[in-house]
mmCIF file of C-alpha atoms in Angstrom:
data_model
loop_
_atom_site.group_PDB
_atom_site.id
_atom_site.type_symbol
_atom_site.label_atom_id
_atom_site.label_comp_id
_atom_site.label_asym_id
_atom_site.label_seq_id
_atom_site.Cartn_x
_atom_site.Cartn_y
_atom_site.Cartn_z
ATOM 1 C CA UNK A 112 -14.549 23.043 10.293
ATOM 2 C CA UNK A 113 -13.698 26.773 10.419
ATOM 3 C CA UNK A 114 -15.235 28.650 7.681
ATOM 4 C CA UNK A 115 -12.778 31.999 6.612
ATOM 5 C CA UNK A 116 -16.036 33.613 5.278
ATOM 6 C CA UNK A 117 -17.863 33.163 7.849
ATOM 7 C CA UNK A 118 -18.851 36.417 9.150
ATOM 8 C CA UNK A 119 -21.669 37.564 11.685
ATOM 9 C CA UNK A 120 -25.176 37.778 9.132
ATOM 10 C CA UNK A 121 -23.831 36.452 6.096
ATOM 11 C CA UNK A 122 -23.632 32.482 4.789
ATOM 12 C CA UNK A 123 -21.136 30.264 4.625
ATOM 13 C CA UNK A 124 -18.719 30.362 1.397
ATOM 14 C CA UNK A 125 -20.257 27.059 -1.082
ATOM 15 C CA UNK A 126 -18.013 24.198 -1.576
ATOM 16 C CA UNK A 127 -17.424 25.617 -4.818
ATOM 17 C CA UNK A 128 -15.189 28.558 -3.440
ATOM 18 C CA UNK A 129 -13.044 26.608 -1.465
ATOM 19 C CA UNK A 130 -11.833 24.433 -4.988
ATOM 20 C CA UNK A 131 -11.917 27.903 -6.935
ATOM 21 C CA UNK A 132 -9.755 29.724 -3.577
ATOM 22 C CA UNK A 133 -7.179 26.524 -3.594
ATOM 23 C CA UNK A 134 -6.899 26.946 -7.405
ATOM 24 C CA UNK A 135 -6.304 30.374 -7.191
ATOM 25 C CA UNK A 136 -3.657 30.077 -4.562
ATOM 26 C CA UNK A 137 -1.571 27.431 -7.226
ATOM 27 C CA UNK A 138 -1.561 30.850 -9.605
ATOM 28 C CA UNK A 139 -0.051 33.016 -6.639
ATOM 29 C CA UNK A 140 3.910 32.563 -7.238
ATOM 30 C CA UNK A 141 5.517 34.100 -10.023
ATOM 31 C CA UNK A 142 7.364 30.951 -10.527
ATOM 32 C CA UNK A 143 4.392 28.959 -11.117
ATOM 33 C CA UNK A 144 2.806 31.717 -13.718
ATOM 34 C CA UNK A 145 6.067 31.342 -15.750
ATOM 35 C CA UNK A 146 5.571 27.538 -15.908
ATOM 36 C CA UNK A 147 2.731 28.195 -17.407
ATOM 37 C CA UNK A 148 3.483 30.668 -19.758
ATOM 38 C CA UNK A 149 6.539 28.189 -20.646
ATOM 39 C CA UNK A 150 3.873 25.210 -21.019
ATOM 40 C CA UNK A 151 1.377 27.317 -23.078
ATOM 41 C CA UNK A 152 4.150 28.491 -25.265
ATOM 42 C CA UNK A 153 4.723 25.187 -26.787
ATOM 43 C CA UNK A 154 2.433 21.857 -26.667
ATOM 44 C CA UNK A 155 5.006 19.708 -24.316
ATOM 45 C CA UNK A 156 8.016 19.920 -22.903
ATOM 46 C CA UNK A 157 10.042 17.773 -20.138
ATOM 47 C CA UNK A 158 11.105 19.418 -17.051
ATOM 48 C CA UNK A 159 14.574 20.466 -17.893
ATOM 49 C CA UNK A 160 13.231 22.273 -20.589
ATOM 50 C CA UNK A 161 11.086 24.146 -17.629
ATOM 51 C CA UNK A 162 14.235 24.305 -15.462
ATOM 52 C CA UNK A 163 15.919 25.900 -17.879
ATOM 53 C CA UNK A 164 14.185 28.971 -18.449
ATOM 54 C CA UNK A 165 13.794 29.992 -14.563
ATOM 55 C CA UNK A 166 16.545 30.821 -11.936
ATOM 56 C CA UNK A 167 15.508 28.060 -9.433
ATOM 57 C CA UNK A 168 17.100 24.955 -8.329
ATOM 58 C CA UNK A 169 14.973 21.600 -10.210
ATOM 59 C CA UNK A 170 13.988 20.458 -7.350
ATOM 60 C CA UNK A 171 12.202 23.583 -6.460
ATOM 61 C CA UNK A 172 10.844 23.894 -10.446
ATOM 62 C CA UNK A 173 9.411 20.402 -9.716
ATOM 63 C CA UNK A 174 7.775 21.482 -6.501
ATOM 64 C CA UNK A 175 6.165 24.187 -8.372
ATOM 65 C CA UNK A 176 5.017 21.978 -11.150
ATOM 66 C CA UNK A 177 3.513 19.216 -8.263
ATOM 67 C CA UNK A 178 1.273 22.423 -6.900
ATOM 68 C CA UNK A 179 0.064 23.378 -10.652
ATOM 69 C CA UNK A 180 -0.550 19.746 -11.210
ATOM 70 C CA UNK A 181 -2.801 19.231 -8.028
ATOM 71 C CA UNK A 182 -4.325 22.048 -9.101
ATOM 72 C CA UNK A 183 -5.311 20.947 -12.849
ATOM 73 C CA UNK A 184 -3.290 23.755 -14.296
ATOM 74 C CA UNK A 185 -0.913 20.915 -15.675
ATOM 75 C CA UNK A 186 -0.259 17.181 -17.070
ATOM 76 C CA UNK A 187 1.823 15.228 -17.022
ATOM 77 C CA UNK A 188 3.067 11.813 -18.541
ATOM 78 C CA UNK A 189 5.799 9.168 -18.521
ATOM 79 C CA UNK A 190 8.127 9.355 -21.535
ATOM 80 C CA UNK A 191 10.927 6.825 -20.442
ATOM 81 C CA UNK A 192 12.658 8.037 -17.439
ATOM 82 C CA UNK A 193 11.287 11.712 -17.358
ATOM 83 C CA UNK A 194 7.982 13.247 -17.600
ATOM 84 C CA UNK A 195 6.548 15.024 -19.760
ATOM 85 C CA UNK A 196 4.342 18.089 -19.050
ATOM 86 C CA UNK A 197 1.884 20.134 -21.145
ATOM 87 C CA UNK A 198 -0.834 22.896 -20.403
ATOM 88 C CA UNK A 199 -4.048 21.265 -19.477
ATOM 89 C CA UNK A 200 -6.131 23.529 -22.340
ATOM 90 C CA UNK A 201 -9.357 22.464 -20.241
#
């Protein structure tokens, strides 16, 4: 496994960097830091809401929202045919 902080004389980064870098890179689009501004603004709201308030095509919203949601950044849950997303506060 190649280790990017691996330099000559000092250790390798702890597991714990790696989850902290990979969250950190969900946070570095502009598109992504507007969902959640949009998400913290209000408790829940469905995607089109989302959609709605950014200049990008839904399907590229939603890929946005899949990143944030791997990340832990968001929730989401069924509400008949949609989902619904919200701010994970934790």
């Amino acid at each position: 496994m190649d280790d990017e902080c691996a330099f000559p004389g000092l250790p390798q980064c702890p597991p714990d960097f790696e989850a902290l870098a990979a969250r950190l890179r969900a946070l570095g689009h502009a598109a992504r830091l507007t969902v959640l501004a949009t998400l913290a603004e209000r408790d829940r709201c469905v995607c089109g809401e989302i959609v709605a308030g950014l200049p990008l095509a839904q399907s590229t919203v939603s890929q946005h929202i899949k990143i944030l949601l791997e990340a832990g950044f968001v929730r989401s849950a069924p509400v008949g045919q949609r989902s619904c997303y919200c701010a994970d506060r934790e």
